[in-house]
Tab-separated table of C-alpha atoms in Angstrom:
chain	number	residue	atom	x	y	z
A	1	UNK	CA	207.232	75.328	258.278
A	2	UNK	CA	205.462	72.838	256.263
A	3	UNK	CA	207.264	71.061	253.814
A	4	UNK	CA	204.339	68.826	252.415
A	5	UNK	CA	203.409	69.430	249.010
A	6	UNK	CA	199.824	69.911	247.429
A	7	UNK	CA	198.896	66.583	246.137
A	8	UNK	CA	198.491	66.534	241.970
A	9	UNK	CA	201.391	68.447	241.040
A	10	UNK	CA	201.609	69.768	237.506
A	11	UNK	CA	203.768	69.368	234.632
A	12	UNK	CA	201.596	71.152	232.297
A	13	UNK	CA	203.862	73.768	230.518
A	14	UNK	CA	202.900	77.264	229.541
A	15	UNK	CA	204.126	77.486	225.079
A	16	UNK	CA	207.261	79.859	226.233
A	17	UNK	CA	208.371	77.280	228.933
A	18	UNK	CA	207.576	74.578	226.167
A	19	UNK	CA	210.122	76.156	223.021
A	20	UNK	CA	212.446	77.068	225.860
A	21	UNK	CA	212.675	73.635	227.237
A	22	UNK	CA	212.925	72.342	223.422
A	23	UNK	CA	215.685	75.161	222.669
A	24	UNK	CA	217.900	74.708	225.208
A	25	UNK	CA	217.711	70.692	224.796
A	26	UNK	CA	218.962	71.208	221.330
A	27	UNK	CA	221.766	73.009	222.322
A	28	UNK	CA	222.680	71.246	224.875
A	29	UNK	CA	222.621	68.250	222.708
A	30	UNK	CA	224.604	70.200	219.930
A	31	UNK	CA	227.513	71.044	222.005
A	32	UNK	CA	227.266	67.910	223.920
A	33	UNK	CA	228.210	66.969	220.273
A	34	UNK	CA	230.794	69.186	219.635
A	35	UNK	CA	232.335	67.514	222.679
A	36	UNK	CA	232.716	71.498	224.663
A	37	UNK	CA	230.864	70.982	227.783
A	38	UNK	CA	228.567	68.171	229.053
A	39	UNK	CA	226.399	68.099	232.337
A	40	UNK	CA	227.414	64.967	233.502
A	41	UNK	CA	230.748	65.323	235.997
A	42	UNK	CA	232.328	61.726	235.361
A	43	UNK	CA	231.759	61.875	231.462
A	44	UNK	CA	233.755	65.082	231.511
A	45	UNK	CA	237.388	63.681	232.272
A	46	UNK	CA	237.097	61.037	229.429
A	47	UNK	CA	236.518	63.572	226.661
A	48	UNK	CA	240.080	64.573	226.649
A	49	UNK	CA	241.015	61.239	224.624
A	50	UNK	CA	237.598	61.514	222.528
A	51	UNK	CA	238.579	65.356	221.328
A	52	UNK	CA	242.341	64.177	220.747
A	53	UNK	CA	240.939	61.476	218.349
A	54	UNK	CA	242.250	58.421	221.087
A	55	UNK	CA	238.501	57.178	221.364
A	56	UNK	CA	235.744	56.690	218.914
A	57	UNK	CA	232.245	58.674	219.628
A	58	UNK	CA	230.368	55.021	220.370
A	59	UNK	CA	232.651	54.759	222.958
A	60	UNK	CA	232.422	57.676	224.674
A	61	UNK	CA	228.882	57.453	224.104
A	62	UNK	CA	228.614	54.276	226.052
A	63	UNK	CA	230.251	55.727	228.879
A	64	UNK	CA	227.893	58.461	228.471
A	65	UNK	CA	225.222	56.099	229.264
A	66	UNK	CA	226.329	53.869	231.508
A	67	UNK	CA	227.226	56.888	233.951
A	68	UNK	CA	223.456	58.504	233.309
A	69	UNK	CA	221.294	56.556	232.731
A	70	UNK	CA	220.620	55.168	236.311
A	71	UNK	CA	220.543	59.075	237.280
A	72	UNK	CA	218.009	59.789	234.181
A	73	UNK	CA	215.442	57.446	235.020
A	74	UNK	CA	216.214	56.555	238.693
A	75	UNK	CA	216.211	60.069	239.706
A	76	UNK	CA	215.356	62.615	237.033
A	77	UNK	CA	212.285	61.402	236.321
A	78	UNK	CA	210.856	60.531	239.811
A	79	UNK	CA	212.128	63.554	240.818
A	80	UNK	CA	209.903	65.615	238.215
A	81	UNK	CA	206.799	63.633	238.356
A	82	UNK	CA	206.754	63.659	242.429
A	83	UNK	CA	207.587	67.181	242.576
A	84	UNK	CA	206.133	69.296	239.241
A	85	UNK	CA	209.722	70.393	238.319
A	86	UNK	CA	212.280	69.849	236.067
A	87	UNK	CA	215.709	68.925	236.993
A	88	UNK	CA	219.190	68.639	235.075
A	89	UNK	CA	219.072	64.855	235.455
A	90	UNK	CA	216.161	64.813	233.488
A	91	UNK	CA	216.928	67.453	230.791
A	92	UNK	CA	220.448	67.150	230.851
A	93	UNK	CA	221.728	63.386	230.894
A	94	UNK	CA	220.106	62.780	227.995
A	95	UNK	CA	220.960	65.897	226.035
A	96	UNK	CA	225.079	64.596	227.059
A	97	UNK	CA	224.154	61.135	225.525
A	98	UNK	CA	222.001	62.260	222.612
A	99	UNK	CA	224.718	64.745	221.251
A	100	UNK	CA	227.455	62.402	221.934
A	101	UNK	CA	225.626	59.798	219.715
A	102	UNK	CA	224.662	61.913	216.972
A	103	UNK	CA	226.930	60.951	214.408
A	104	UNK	CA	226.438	64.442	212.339
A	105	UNK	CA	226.339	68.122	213.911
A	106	UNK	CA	223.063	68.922	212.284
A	107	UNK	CA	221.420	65.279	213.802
A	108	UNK	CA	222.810	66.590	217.515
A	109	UNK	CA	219.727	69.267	217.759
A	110	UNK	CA	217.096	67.192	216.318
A	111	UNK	CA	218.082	64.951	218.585
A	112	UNK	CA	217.905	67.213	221.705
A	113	UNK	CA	214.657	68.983	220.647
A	114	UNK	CA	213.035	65.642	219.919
A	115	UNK	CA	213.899	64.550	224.128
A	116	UNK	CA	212.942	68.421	224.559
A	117	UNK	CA	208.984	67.960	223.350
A	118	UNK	CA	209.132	64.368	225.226
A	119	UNK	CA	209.520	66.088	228.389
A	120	UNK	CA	207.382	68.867	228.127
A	121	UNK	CA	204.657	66.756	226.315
A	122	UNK	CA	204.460	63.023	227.716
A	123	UNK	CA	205.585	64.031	231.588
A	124	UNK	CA	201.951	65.685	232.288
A	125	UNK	CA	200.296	62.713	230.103
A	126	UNK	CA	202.290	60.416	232.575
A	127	UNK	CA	201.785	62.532	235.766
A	128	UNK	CA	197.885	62.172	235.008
A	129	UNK	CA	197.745	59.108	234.199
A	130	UNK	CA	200.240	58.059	237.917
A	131	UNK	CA	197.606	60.434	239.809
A	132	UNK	CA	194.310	58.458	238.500
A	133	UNK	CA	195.813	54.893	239.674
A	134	UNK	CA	194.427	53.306	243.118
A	135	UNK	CA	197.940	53.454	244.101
A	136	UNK	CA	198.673	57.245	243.868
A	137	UNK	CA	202.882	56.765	244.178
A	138	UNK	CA	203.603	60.238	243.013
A	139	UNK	CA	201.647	61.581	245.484
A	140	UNK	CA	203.318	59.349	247.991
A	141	UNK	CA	206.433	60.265	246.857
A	142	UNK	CA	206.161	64.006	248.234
A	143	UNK	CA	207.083	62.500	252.050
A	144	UNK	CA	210.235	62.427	250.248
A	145	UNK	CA	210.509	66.560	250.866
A	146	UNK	CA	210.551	66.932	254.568
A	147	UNK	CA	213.869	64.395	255.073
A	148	UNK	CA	215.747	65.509	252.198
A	149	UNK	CA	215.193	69.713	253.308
A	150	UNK	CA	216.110	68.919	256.881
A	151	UNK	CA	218.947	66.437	256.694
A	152	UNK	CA	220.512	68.440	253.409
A	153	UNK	CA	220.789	71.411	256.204
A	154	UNK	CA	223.996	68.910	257.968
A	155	UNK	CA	226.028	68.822	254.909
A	156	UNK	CA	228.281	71.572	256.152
A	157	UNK	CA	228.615	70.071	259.573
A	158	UNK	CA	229.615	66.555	257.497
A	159	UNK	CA	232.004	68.440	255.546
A	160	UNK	CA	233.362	70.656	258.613
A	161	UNK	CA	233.875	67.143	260.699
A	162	UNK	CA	235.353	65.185	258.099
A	163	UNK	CA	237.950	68.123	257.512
A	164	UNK	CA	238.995	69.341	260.625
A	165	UNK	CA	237.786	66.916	263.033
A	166	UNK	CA	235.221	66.093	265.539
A	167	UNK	CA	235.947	69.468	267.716
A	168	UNK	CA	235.117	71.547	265.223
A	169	UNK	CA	232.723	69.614	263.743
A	170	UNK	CA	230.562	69.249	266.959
A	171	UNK	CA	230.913	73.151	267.331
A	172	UNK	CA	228.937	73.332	263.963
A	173	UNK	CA	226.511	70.763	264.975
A	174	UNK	CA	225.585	72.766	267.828
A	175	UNK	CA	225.353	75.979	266.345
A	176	UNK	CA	223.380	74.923	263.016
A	177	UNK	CA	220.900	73.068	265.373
A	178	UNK	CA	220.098	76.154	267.821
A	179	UNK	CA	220.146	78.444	264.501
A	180	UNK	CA	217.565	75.898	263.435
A	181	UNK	CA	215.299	76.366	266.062
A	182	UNK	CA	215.633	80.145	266.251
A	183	UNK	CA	214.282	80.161	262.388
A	184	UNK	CA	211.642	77.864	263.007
A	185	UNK	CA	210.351	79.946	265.618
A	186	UNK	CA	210.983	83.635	264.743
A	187	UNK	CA	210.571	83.070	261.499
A	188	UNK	CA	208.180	80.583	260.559
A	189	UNK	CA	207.554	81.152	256.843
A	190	UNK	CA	211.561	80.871	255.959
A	191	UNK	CA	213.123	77.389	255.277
A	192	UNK	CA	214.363	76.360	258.553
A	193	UNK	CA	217.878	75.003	256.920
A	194	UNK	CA	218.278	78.240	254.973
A	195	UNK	CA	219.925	79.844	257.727
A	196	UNK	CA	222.195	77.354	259.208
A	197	UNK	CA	223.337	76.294	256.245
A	198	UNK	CA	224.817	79.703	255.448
A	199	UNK	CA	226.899	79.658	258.183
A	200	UNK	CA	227.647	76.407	258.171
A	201	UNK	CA	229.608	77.145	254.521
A	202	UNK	CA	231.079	80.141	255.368
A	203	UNK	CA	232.530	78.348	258.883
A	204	UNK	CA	234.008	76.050	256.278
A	205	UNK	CA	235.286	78.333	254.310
A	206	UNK	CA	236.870	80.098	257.061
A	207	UNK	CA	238.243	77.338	258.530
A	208	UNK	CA	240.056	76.401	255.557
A	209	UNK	CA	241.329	79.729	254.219
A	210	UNK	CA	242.380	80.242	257.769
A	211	UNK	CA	244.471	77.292	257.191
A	212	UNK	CA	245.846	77.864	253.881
A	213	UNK	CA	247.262	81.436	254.652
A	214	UNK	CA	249.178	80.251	257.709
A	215	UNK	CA	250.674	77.378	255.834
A	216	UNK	CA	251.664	80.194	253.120
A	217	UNK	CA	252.833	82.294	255.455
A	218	UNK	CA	254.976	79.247	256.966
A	219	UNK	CA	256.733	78.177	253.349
A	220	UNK	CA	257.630	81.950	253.183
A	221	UNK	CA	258.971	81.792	256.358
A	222	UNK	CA	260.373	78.490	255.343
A	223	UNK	CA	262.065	79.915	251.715
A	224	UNK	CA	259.843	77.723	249.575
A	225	UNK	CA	257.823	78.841	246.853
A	226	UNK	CA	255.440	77.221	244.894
A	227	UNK	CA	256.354	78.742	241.610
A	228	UNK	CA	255.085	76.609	238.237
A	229	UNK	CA	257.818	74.999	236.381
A	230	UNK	CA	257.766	76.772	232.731
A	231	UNK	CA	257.777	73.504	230.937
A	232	UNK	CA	255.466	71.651	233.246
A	233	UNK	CA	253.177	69.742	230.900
A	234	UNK	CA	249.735	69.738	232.793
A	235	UNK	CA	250.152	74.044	232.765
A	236	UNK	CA	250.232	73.413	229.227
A	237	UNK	CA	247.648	71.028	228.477
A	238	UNK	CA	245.387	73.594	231.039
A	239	UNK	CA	246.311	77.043	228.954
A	240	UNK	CA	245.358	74.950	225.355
A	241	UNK	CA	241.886	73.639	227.141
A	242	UNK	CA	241.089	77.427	228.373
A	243	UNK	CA	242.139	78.430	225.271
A	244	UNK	CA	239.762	76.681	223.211
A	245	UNK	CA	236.465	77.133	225.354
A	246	UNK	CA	237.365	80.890	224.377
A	247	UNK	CA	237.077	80.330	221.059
A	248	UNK	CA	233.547	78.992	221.400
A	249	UNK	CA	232.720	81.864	224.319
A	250	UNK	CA	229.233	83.318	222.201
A	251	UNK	CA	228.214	79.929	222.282
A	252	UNK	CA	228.626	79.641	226.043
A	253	UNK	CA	226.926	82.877	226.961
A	254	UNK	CA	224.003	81.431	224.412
A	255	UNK	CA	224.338	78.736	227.019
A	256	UNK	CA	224.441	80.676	229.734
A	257	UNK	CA	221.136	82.843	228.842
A	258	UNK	CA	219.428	79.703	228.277
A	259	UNK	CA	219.922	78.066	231.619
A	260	UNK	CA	219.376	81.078	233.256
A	261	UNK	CA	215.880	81.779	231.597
A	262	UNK	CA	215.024	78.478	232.252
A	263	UNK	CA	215.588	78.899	236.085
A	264	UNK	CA	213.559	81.993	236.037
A	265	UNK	CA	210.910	80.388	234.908
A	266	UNK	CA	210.490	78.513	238.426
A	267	UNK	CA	209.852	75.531	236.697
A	268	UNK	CA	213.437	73.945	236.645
A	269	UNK	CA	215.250	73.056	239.829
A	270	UNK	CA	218.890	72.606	240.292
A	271	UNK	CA	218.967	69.347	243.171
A	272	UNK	CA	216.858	67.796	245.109
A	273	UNK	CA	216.323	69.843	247.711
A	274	UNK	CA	215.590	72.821	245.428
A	275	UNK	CA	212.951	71.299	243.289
A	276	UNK	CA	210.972	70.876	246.269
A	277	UNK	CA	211.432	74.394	247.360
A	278	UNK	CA	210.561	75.773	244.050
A	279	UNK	CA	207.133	73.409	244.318
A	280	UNK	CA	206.845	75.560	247.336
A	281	UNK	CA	207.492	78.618	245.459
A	282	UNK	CA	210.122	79.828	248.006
A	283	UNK	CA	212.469	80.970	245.276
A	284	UNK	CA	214.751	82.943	247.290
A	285	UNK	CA	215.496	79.768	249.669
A	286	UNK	CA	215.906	77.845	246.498
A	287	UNK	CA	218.877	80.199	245.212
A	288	UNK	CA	220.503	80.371	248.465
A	289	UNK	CA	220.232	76.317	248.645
A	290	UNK	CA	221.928	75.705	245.288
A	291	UNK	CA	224.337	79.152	245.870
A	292	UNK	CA	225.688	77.442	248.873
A	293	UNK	CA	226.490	74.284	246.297
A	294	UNK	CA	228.609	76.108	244.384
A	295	UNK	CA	231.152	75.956	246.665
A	296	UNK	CA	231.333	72.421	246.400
A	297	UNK	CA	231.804	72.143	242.742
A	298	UNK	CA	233.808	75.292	241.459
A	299	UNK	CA	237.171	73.256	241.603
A	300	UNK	CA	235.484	69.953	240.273
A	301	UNK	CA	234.274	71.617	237.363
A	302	UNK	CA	237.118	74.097	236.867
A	303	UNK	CA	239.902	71.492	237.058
A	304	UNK	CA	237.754	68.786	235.125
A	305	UNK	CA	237.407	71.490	232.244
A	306	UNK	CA	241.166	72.479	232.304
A	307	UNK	CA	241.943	69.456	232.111
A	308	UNK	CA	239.395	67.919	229.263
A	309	UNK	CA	238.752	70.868	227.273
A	310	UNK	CA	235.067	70.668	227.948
A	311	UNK	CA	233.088	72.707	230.471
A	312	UNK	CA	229.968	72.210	232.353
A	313	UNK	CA	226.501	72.303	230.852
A	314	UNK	CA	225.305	74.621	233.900
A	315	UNK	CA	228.778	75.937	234.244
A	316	UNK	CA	229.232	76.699	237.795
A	317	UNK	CA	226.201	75.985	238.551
A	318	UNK	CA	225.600	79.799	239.262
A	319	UNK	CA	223.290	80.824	236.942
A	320	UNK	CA	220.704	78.461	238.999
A	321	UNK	CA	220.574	80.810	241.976
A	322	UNK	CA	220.893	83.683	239.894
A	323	UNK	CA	218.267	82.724	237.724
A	324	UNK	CA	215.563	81.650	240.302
A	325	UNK	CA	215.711	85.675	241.274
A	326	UNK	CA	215.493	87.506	238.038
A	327	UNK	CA	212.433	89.666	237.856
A	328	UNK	CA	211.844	88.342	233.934
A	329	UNK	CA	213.196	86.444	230.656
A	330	UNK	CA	214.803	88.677	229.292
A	331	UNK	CA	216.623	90.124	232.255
A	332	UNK	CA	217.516	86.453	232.818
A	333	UNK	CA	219.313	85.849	229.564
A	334	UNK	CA	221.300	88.867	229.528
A	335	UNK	CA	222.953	87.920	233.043
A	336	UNK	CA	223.114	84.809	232.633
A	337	UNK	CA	224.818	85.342	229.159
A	338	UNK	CA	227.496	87.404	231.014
A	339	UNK	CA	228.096	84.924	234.040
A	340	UNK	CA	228.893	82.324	231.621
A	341	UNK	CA	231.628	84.795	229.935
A	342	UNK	CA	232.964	85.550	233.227
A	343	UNK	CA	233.394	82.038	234.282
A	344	UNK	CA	234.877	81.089	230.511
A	345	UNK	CA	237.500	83.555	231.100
A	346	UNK	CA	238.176	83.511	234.484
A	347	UNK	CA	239.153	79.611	234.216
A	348	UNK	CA	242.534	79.687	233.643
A	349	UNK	CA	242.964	82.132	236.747
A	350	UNK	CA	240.305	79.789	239.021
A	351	UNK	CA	242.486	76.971	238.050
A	352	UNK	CA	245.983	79.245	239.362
A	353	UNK	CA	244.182	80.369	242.334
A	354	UNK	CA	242.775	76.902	243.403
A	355	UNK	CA	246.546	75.119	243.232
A	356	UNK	CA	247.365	78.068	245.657
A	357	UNK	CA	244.879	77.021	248.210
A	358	UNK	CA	244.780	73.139	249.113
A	359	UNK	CA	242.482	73.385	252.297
A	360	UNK	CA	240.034	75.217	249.815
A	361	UNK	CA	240.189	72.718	247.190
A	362	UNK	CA	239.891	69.756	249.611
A	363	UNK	CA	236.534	71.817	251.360
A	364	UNK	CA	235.068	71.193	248.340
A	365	UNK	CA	235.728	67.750	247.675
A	366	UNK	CA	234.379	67.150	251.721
A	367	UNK	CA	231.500	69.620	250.803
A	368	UNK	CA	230.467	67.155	247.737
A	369	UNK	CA	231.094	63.979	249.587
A	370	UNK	CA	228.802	65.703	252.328
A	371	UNK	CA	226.095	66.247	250.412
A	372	UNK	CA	226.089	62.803	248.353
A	373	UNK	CA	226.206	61.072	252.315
A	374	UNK	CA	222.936	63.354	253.553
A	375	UNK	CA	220.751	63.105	250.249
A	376	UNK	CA	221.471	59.242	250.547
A	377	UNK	CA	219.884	59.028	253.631
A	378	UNK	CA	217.631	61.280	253.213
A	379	UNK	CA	216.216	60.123	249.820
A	380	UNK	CA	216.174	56.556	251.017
A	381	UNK	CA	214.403	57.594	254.190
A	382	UNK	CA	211.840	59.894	252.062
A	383	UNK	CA	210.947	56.838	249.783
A	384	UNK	CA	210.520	54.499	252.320
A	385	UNK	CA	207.768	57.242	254.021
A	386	UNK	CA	206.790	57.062	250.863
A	387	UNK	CA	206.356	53.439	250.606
A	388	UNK	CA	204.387	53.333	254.146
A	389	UNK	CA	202.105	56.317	252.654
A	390	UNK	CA	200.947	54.430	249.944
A	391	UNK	CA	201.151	50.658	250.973
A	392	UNK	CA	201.578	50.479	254.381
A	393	UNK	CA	203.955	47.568	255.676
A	394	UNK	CA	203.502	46.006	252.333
A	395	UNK	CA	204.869	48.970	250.847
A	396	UNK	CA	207.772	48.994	253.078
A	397	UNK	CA	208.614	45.682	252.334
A	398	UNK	CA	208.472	46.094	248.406
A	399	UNK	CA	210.593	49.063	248.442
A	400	UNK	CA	212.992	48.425	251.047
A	401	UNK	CA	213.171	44.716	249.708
A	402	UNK	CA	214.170	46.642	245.965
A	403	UNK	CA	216.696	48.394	247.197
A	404	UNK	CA	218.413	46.015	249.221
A	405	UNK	CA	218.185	43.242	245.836
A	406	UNK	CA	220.079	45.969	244.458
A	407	UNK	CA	222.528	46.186	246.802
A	408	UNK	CA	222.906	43.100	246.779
A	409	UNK	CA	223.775	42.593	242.818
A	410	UNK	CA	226.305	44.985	243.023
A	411	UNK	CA	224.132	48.533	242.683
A	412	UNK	CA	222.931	47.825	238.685
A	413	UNK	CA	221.168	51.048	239.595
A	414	UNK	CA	223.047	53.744	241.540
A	415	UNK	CA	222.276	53.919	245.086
A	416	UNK	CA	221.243	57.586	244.948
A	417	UNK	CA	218.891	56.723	242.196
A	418	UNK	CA	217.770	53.214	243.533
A	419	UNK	CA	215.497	54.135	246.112
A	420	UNK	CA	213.291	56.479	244.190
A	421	UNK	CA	212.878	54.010	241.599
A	422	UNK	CA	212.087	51.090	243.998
A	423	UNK	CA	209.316	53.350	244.956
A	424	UNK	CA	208.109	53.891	241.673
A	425	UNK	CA	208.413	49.951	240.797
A	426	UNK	CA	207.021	49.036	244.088
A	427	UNK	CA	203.449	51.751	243.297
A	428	UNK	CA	202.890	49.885	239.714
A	429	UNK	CA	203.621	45.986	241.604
A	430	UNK	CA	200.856	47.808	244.603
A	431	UNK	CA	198.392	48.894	241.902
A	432	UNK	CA	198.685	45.277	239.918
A	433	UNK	CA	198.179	43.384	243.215
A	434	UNK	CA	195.073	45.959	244.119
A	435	UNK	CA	193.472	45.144	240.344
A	436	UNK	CA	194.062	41.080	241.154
A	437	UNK	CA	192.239	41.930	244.795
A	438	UNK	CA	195.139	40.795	246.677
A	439	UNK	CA	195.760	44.946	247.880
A	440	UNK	CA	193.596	47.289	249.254
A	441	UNK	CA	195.357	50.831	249.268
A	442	UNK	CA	195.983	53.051	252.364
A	443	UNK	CA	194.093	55.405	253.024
A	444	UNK	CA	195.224	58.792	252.963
């Protein structure tokens, strides 16, 4: 299976995708504002103290920003331009910052729809002009596609090995490799990873529920229980946060219908290794991808919300997958209207049901750390193909040398986001030393 995109990818945005991109900024932005959900996973535990009226809205604004912004333009943006689709870095981050620094309610979606018509209106302008230059680095930057599909496939084996050792760990090596192979060559037009990495999650799964119920059954055996104190305070502070995203649940399944419609549009992407499939237009291998990292984030974002009072901007993260296979808009919105009401209400229960089940919890915490290790690797390996594509050894050096000054100074920019935007840095510095005839560009 090829994994190389057609060069000149587009970011030119039918009207519908345009007011729906604009839309959902706003609200995003608005409720980002309201201080009920925000995309960003770190900002969410420091809300608690910004909704209880211990922190001022600057502040939490500037942690806001200091946790995004390297994502935003490190990431986000590369991410779009090298790939023709959008991605919750991009339209997200800044909708969490934006609505946070809006100091009135009605400012919050002016604010959002104002970043809204910057992406779908200056990204093309941008893409065009990138494309034109000697030094074509978005271009370049689609060698980033075949290392992060192919090493994102090991993230269960990661997760699996860091869990419950090397044994088992090597077991799911082995079998996600030959399962590998068996796709590539019986079934050529299917993403070789999607297959492996199915069983590679439910292995985990299975390992750790496996676990869990023979513990159980051994503190039955045992005569302990694990019964909830009535007056335990963090049962109490979790039953007022469910509480109040209930009272703002038609706002969440407004959410919900809007992120799903967006997905179904197949020109949003929820990671990295998605937005290239959806370039590919292999939809279906794009929803099982970002189904199988749910797993890895239901207790992150269902404790985080208990305990804050604020959910997640994509909730679950469900309505990605689900989204990416709904035959139409409208379709779209209505499920993913009523996935978002599920989730709302189920959260008090999730959060019950997760204390009962340690080894599940922890999966996901491995499963997280798992995919952060392989889409480090892989991104800085993509970007430095990338560098070689478009400057050769030079390029190398430029972009490598980037990254490693950042390292070096303590990681200004985060390391996921670093490499990406070395590449990006290093294609303007190529494309100033080819216009002083110190450079002449490889050719492709």
């Amino acid at each position: 299976m090829s994994t190389t995109l057609a060069a000149g990818t587009s970011l030119d945005f039918t009207l519908a995708q345009q007011l729906t991109v604009i839309a959902l900024c706003a609200l995003t932005a608005y409720i980002s504002h309201m201080a009920l959900a925000v995309f960003n996973d770190g900002v969410r535990p420091f809300l608690l103290d910004f909704i209880q009226g211990r922190t001022t809205r600057s502040a939490t604004t500037a942690v806001s920003f200091g946790l995004s912004a390297g994502f935003i333009f490190g990431l986000g943006a590369p991410m779009a331009l090298s790939t023709g689709v959008l991605n919750p870095w991009l339209v997200f981050l800044p909708t969490d910052i934006l609505g946070m620094l809006a100091p009135r309610k009605w400012l919050a979606p002016i604010l959002g729809a104002a970043w809204g018509a910057v992406v779908v209106f200056g990204l093309n302008g941008a893409n065009n002009v990138a494309h034109d230059l000697p030094v074509d680095f978005l271009t370049a930057m689609q060698q980033m596609s075949t290392p992060i599909l192919f090493l994102f496939t090991l993230f269960p084996v990661l997760a699996i090995t860091k869990q419950f050792g090397r044994r088992w760990g090597g077991v799911a090596g082995v079998l996600e490799l030959v399962l590998v192979v068996m796709t590539m060559k019986l079934w050529p037009n299917m993403f070789a990873g999607a297959l492996a990495m199915a069983v590679g999650v439910l292995m985990l799964i299975g390992l750790a529920v496996s676990k869990d119920v023979r513990q159980r059954r051994a503190d039955r055996a045992a005569g302990v229980t694990d019964d909830v104190p009535p007056d335990d305070p963090m049962a109490s502070l979790f039953s007022a946060s469910a509480a109040r995203l209930r009272r703002y649940l038609p706002l969440f399944m407004v959410l919900g219908a809007g992120v799903c419609v967006l997905a179904q549009m197949h020109i949003f992407g929820g990671g990295e290794a998605t937005s290239f499939l959806i370039a590919k237009g292999q939809y279906s291998e794009a929803a099982q991808v970002d189904f199988y990292r749910v797993f890895g984030f239901i207790p992150l974002i269902a404790t985080t919300a208990l305990a804050s009072g604020a959910y997640g901007i994509a909730g679950f993260t469900l309505v990605y997958p689900i989204g990416y296979l709904m035959p139409n808009p409208f379709v779209a919105a209505l499920v993913g209207a009523l996935v978002f009401a599920v989730e709302v209400l189920a959260l008090s229960w999730i959060g019950k049901l997760l204390g009962k089940l340690p080894s599940v919890r922890d999966s996901s915490e491995h499963l997280r750390s798992a995919i952060g290790d392989t889409l480090q690797l892989a991104i800085l390996f993509g970007s430095l193909m990338a560098a070689n594509a478009m400057g050769g050894g030079l390029g190398i050096l430029v972009v490598g040398g980037l990254y490693l000054l950042n390292e070096a100074m303590g990681r200004p920019v985060v390391r996921m986001a670093a490499a990406p935007a070395a590449v990006i840095v290093g294609g303007i510095l190529l494309n100033v030393l080819y216009w002083l005839d110190l450079f002449t560009p490889v050719k492709g």
